[in-house]
Coordinates of C-alpha atoms and ligand atoms in Angstrom, one line a residue:
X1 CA 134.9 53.1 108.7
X2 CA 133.4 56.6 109.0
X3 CA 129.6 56.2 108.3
X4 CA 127.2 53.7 109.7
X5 CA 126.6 50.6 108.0
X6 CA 123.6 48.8 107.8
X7 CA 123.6 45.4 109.4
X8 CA 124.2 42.6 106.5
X9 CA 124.8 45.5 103.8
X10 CA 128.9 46.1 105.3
X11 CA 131.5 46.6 102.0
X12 CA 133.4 43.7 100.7
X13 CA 136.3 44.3 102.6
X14 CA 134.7 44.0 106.1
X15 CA 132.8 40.8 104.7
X16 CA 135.6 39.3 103.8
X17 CA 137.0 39.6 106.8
X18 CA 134.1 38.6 108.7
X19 CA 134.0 35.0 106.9
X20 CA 137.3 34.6 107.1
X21 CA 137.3 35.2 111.1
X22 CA 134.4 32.7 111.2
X23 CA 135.8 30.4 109.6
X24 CA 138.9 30.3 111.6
X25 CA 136.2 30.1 114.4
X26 CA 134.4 27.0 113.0
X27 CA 136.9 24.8 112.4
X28 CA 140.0 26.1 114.0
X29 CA 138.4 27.8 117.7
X30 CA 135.5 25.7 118.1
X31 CA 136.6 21.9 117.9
X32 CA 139.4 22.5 120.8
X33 CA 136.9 25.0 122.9
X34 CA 135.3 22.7 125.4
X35 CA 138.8 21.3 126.2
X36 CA 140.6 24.5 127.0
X37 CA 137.2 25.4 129.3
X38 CA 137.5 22.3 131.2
X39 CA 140.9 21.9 132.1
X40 CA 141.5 26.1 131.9
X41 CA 144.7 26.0 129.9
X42 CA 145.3 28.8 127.3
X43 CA 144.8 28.2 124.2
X44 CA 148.3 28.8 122.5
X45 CA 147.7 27.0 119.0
X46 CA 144.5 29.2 118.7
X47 CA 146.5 32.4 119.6
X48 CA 149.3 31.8 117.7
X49 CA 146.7 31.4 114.3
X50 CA 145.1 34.2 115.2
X51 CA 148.3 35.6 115.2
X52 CA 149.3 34.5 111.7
X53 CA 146.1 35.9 110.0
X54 CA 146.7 39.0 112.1
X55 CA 144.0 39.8 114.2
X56 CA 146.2 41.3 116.6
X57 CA 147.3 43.9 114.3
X58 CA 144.0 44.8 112.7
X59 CA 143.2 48.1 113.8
X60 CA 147.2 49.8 113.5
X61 CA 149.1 50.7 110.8
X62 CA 151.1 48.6 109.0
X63 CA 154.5 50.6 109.8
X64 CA 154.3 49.1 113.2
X65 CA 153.3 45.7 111.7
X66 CA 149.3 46.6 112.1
X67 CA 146.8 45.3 109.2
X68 CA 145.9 48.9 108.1
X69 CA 142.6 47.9 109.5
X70 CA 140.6 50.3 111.9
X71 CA 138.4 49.0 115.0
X72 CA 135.3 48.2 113.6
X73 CA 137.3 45.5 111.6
X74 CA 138.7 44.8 115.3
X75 CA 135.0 44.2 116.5
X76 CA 133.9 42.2 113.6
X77 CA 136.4 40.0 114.5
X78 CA 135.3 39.8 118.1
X79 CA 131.9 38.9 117.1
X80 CA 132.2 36.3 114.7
X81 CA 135.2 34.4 117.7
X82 CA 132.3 35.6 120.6
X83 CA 129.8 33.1 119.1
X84 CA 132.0 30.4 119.5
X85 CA 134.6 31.1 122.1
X86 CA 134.7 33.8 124.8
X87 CA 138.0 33.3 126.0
X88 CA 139.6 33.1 122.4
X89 CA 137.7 36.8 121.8
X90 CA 138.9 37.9 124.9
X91 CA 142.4 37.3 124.7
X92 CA 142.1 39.1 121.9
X93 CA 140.0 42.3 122.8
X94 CA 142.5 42.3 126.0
X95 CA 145.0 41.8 123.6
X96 CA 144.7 44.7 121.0
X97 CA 142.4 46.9 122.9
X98 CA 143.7 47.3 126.1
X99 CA 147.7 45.5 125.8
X100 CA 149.0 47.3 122.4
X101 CA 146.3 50.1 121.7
X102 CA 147.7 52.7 125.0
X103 CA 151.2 52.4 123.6
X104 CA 149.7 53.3 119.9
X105 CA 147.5 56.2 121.4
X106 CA 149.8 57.5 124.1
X107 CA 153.2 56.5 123.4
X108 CA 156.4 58.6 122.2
X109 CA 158.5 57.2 118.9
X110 CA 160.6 54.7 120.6
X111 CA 158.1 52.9 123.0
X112 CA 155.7 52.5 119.4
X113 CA 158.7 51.0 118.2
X114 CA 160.0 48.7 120.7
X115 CA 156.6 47.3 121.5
X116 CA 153.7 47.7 118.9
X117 CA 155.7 45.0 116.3
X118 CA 155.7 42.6 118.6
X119 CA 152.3 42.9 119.8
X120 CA 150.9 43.4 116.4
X121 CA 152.3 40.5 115.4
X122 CA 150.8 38.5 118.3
X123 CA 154.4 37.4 119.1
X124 CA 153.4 39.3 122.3
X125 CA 151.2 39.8 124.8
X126 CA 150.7 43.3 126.9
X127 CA 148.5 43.5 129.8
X128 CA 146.3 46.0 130.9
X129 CA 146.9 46.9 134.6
X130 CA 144.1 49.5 135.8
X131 CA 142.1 47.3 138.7
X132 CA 143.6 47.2 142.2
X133 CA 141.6 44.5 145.2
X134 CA 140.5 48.5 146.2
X135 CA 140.0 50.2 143.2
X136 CA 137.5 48.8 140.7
X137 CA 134.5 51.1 139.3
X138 CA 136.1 53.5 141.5
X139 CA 139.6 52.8 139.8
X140 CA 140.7 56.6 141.1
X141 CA 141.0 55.0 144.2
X142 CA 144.5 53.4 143.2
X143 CA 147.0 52.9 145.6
X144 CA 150.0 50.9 143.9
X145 CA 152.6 53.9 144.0
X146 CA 155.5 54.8 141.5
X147 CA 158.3 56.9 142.8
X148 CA 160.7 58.7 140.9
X149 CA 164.2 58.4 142.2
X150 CA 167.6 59.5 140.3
X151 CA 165.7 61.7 137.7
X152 CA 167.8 64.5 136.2
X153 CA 164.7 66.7 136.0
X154 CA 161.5 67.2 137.5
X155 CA 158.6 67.2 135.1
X156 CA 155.0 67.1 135.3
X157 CA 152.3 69.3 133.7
X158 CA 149.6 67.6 136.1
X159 CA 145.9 67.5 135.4
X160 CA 143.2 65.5 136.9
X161 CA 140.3 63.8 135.1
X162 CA 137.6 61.9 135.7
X163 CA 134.9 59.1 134.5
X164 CA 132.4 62.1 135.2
X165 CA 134.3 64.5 133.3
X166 CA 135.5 62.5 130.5
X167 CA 138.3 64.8 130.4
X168 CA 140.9 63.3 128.3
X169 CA 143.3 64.2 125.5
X170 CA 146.1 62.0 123.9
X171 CA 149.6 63.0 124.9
X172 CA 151.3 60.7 121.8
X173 CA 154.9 62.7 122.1
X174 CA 154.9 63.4 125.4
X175 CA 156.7 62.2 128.0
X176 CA 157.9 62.0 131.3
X177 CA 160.7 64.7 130.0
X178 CA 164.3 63.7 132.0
X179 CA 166.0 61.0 132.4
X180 CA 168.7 58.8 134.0
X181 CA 166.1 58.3 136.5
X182 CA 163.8 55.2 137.7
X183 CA 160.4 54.3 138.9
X184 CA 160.0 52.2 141.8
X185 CA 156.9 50.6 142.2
X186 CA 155.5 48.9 144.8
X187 CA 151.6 47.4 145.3
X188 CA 149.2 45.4 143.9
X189 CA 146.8 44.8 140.8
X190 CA 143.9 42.8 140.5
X191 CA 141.7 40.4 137.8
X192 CA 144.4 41.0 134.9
X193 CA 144.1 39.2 132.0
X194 CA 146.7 38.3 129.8
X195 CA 149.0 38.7 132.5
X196 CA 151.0 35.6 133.7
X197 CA 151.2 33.7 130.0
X198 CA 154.2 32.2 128.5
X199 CA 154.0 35.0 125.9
X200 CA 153.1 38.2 128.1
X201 CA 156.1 40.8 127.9
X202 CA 154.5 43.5 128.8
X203 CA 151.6 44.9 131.5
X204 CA 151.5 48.7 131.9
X205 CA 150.0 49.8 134.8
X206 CA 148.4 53.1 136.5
X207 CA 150.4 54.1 140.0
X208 CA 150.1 57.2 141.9
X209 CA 153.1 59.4 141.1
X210 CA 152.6 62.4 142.7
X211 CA 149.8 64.6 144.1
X212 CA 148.1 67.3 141.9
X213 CA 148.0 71.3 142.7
X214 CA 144.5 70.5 143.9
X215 CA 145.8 67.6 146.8
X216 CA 144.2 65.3 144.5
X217 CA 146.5 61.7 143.6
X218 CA 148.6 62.3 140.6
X219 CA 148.2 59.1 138.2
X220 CA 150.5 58.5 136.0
X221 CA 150.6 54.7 133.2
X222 CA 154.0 53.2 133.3
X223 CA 155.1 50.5 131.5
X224 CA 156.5 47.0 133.4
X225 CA 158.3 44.7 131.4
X226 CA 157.3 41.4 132.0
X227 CA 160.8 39.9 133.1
X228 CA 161.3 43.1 135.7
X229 CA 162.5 41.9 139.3
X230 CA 160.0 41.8 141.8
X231 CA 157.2 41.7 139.5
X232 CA 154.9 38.2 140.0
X233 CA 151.7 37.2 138.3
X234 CA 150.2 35.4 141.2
X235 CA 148.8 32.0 140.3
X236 CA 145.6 32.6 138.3
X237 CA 142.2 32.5 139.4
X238 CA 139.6 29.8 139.6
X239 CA 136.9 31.6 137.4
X240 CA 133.0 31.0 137.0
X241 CA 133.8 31.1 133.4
X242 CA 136.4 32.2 131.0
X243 CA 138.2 29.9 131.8
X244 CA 140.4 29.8 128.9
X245 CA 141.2 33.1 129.5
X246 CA 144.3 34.4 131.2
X247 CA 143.9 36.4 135.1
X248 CA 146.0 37.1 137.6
X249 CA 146.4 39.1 140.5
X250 CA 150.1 41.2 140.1
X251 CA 152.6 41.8 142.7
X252 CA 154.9 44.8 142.5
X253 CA 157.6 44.5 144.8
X254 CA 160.8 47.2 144.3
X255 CA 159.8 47.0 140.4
X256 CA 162.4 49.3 139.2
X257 CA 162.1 50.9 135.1
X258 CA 163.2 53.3 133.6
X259 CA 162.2 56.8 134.1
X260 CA 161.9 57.2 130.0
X261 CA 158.8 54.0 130.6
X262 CA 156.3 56.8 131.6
X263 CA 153.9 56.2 129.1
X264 CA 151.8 59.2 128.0
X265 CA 151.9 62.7 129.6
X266 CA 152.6 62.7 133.7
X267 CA 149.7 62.5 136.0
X268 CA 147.2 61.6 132.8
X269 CA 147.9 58.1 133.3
X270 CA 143.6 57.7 134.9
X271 CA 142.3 59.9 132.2
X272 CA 144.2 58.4 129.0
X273 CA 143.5 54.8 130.6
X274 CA 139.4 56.2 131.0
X275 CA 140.0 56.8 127.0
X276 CA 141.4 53.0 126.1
X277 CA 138.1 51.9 128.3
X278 CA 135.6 53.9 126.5
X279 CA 137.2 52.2 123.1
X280 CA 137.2 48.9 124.7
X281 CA 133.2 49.3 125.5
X282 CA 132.7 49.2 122.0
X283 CA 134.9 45.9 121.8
X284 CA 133.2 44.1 124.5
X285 CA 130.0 45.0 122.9
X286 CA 130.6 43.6 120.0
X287 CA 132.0 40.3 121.8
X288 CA 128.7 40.5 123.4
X289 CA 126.7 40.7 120.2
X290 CA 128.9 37.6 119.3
X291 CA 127.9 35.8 122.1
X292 CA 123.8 36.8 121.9
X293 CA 123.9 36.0 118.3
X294 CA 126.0 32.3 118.8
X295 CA 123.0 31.5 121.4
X296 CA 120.3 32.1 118.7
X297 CA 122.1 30.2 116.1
X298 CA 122.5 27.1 118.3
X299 CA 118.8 27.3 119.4
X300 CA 117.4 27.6 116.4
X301 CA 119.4 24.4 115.2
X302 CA 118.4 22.6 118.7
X303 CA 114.7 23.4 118.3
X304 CA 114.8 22.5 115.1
X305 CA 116.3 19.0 115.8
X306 CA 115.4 18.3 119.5
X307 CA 111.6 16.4 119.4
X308 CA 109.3 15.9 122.2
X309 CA 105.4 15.1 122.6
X310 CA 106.3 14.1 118.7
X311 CA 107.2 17.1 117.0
X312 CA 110.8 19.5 117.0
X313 CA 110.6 21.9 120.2
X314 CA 110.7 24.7 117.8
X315 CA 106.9 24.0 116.7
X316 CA 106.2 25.1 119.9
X317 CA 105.3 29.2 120.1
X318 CA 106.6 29.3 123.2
X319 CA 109.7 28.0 121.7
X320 CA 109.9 30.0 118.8
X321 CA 109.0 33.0 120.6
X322 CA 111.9 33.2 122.5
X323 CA 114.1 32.6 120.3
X324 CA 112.7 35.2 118.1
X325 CA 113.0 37.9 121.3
X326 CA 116.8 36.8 121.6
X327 CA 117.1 37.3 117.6
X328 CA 116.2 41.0 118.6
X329 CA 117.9 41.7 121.3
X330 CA 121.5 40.7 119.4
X331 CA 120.0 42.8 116.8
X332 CA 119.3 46.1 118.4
X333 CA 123.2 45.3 120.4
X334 CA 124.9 44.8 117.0
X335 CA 123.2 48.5 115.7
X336 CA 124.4 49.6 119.0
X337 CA 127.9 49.2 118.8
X338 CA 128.1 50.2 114.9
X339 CA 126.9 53.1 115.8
X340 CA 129.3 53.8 118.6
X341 CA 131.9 52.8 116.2
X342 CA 131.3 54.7 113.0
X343 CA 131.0 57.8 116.0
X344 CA 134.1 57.3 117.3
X345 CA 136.0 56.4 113.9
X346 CA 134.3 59.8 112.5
X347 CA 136.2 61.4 115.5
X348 CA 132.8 62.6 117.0
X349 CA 132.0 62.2 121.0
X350 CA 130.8 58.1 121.7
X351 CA 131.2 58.0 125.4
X352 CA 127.6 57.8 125.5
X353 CA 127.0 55.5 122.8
X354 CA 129.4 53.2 123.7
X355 CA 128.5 52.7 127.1
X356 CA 125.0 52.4 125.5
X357 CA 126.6 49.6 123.5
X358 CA 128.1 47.8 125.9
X359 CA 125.1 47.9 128.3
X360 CA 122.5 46.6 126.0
X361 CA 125.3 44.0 124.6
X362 CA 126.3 42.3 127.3
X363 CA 122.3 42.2 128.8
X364 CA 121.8 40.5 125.7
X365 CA 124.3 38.1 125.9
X366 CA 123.3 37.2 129.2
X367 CA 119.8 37.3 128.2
X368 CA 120.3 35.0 125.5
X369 CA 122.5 32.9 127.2
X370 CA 119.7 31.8 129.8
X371 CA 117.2 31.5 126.9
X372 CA 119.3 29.1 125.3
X373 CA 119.9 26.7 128.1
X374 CA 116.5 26.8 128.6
X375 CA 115.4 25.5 124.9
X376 CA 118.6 23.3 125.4
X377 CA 117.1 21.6 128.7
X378 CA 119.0 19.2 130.7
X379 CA 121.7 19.1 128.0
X380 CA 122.4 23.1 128.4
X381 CA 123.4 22.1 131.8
X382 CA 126.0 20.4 130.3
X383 CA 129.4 21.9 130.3
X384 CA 130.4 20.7 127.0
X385 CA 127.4 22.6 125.2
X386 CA 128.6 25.8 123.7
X387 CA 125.5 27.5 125.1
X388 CA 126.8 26.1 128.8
X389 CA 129.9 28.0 128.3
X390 CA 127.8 30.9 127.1
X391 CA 125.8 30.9 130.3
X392 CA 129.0 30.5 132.7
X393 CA 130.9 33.0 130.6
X394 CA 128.6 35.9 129.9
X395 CA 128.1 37.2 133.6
X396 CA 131.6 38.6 133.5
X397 CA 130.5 40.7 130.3
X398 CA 127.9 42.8 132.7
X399 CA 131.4 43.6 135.3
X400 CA 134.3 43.8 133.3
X401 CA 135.5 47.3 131.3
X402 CA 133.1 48.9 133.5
X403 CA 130.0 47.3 135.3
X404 CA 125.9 47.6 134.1
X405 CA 126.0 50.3 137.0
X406 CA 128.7 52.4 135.8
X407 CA 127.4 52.3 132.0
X408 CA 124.5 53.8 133.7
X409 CA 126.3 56.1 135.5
X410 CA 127.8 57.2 132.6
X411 CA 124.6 57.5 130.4
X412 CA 123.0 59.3 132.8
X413 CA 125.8 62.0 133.3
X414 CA 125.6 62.4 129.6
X415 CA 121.9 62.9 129.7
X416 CA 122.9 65.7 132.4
X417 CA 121.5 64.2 135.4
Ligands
FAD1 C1 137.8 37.9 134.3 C2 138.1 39.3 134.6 C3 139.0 40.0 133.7 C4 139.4 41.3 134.0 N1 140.4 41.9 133.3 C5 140.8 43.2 133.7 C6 142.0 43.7 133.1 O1 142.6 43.2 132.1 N2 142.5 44.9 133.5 C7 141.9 45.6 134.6 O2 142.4 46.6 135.0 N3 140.8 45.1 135.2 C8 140.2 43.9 134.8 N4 139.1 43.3 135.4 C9 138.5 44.1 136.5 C10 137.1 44.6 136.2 O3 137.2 45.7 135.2 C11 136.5 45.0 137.5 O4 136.2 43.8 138.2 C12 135.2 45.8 137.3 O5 135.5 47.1 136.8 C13 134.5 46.0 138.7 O6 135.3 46.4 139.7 P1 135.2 45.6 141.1 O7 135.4 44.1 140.8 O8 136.2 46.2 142.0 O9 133.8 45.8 141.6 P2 133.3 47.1 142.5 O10 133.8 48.3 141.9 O11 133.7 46.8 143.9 O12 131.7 47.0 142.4 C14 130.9 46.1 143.1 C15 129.5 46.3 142.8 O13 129.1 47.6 143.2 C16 128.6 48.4 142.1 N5 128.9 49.8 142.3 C17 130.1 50.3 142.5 N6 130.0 51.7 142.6 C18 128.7 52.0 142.4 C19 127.9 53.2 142.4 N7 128.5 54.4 142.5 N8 126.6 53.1 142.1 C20 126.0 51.9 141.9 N9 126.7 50.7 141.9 C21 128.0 50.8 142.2 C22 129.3 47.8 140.9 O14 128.6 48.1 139.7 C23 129.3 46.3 141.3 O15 128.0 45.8 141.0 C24 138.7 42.0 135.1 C25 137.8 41.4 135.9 C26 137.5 40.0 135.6 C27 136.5 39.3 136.6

């Protein structure tokens, strides 16, 4: 994709796709959702058919077992499992946007080949390890370390960046430069999904390595191995929502790697990380415009079905009304994020349009998920309602990949204010 699409005028191909996805959603997803949510186990017969249709692969190219797709295709899919399932979309934004999608943007030759098949294929799982319990918005405030012992050479072309600056270039065949050496890393990460399950071989993670020209902390993304001694997954979290979704708190304890695991340029590890999170707006926006648009459809069928004072609720204005506002707002999010994605797949600056996307996006899934459980009554209280699960699980959409407040932030920097 490198022009904007209308909404409901896409080519065959991404059509095709879309149905396919939503069917996998209906009758594969859907039926085994409300379990999952309830007793928070992950859903490994979903992920593995995800897998097999290649979902995970959609957006890379096919010598590194990818679909060939790009990542519009990536956030049609994301929609059409958002409407039904969250977590399922999730673990699958996490997944391809944030586990595989560093090594394919930042990684030399051999790390593309050692990890991208298997996590194309879904075989694997990579994690994304950026928050620390000190460092969220602020994520430059990291303080898990990674020191360089043994190395035959000291390397290290060292530049800062910043969310205000938006400074960042890909680094795809560079790397740490000598070797023989290891990393030692020691501290802690925080809210990381896809981290602890049976099928996660990989989290790479940002650690101070160093301290710039300027006194400023040298960041640099390494990656972990799963099975690495003195690496734990902490048991997972008790979540509000998601619940079918993966997070842990990581321990780093001695982790020793090898120096060759640097994973993009030295001490661009924030700024190339900043990159994969302005891509990954885009995502959650269009998981977001999934989960808006699943609230609509299950109201409209509700008010159409659901009778009181001796007609459907849906005769009601006030009924229809609302229901007609949440059409809109999953409307304006889906033009939102196909705009930020035909920018960014045309190579042209989306910072600003994503954040735009995922702001307005996940306000509208949140939005929409009240609405519904509203026209749904006492039964939207009920956990087993898909719109319940929309309602528990689209807060998180407003804080994770960068909260409401730091899409502003963002806007309004690029507004010049
Ligand atoms: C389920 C889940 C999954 C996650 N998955 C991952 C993952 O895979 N990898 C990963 O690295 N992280 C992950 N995260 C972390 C997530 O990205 C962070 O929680 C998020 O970025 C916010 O950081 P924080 O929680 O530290 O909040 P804080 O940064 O402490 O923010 C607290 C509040 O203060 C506001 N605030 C902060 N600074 C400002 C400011 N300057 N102006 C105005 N308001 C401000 C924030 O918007 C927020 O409302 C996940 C989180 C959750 C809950």
């Amino acid at each position: 994709m490198t022009e904007f699409f209308a909404t409901g005028q896409l080519p065959d191909e991404y059509q095709q796709l879309a149905k396919t996805v939503a069917d996998f959603a209906k009758n594969v997803v859907a039926p085994v959702a409300a379990e999952h949510d309830a007793n928070h186990t992950f859903p490994y017969e979903v992920v593995a058919g995800m897998a097999e249709m290649g979902l995970f692969g959609l957006p890379f190219p096919e010598e590194y077992g990818g679909m060939g797709g790009d990542y519009f295709a990536l956030c049609l899919a994301l929609e059409e499992l958002g409407k039904v399932d969250q977590s399922v979309a999730i673990t699958l934004e996490a997944g391809v946007s944030l586990g595989a999608m560093p090594i394919y943007r930042f990684g030399n030759e051999l790390q593309k080949q050692e990890w991208l098949p298997q996590l194309t294929s879904g075989r694997a799982l990579a994690a994304f390890g950026l928050t620390e319990p000190g460092a969220g918005s602020d994520a430059g405030g990291t303080r898990t370390t990674a020191k360089l012992v043994g190395a035959s050479e000291a390397t290290g072309d060292v530049t800062g960046a910043s969310e205000a600056t938006g400074d960042v270039t890909g680094a795809s065949e560079a790397t740490g430069g000598g070797s023989g050496g290891e990393w030692i890393i020691n501290g802690n990460k925080q809210f990381i999904t896809n981290s602890g399950t049976d099928i996660t071989k990989l989290v790479t993670v940002t650690a101070v390595t160093g301290v710039t020209d300027g006194g400023k902390k040298e960041i640099s993304t390494i990656l972990v191995p799963a099975s690495t001694p003195g690496f734990t997954a902490e048991p997972a979290y008790n979540k509000v929502g998601w619940n079918a979704s993966d997070t842990h708190p990581l321990t780093f304890t001695d982790v020793r790697v090898p120096e060759e695991n640097l994973l993009g340029e030295r001490g661009r590890g924030y700024a190339n990380f900043l990159r994969i999170l302005d891509e990954g707006r885009i995502a959650i926006a269009a998981l977001s415009v999934g989960a808006a648009q699943g609230c609509v459809d299950e109201s409209v069928k509700y008010a159409k079905e659901r009778e009181a004072f001796g007609r459907p609720i849906g005769q009601n204005q006030a009924i229809a009304f609302k229901i007609a506002r949440m059409e809109a707002r999953a409307h304006t999010a889906r033009t939102a994020y196909y705009d930020a994605a035909a920018l960014m797949l045309s190579g042209k600056p989306f910072k600003k349009h994503a954040a735009i996307a995922k702001l307005v996006a996940s306000e509208a899934a949140m939005d929409n998920a009240r609405d519904a459980t509203q026209i749904h009554g006492g039964y939207g209280f009920m956990n087993e309602y898909t719109v319940a699960r929309h309602y528990r699980d689209s807060k998180i959409l407003e804080i994770g990949e960068g909260t409401t407040e730091v899409q502003l932030m963002l806007i309004a920097r690029e507004v010049g204010l």
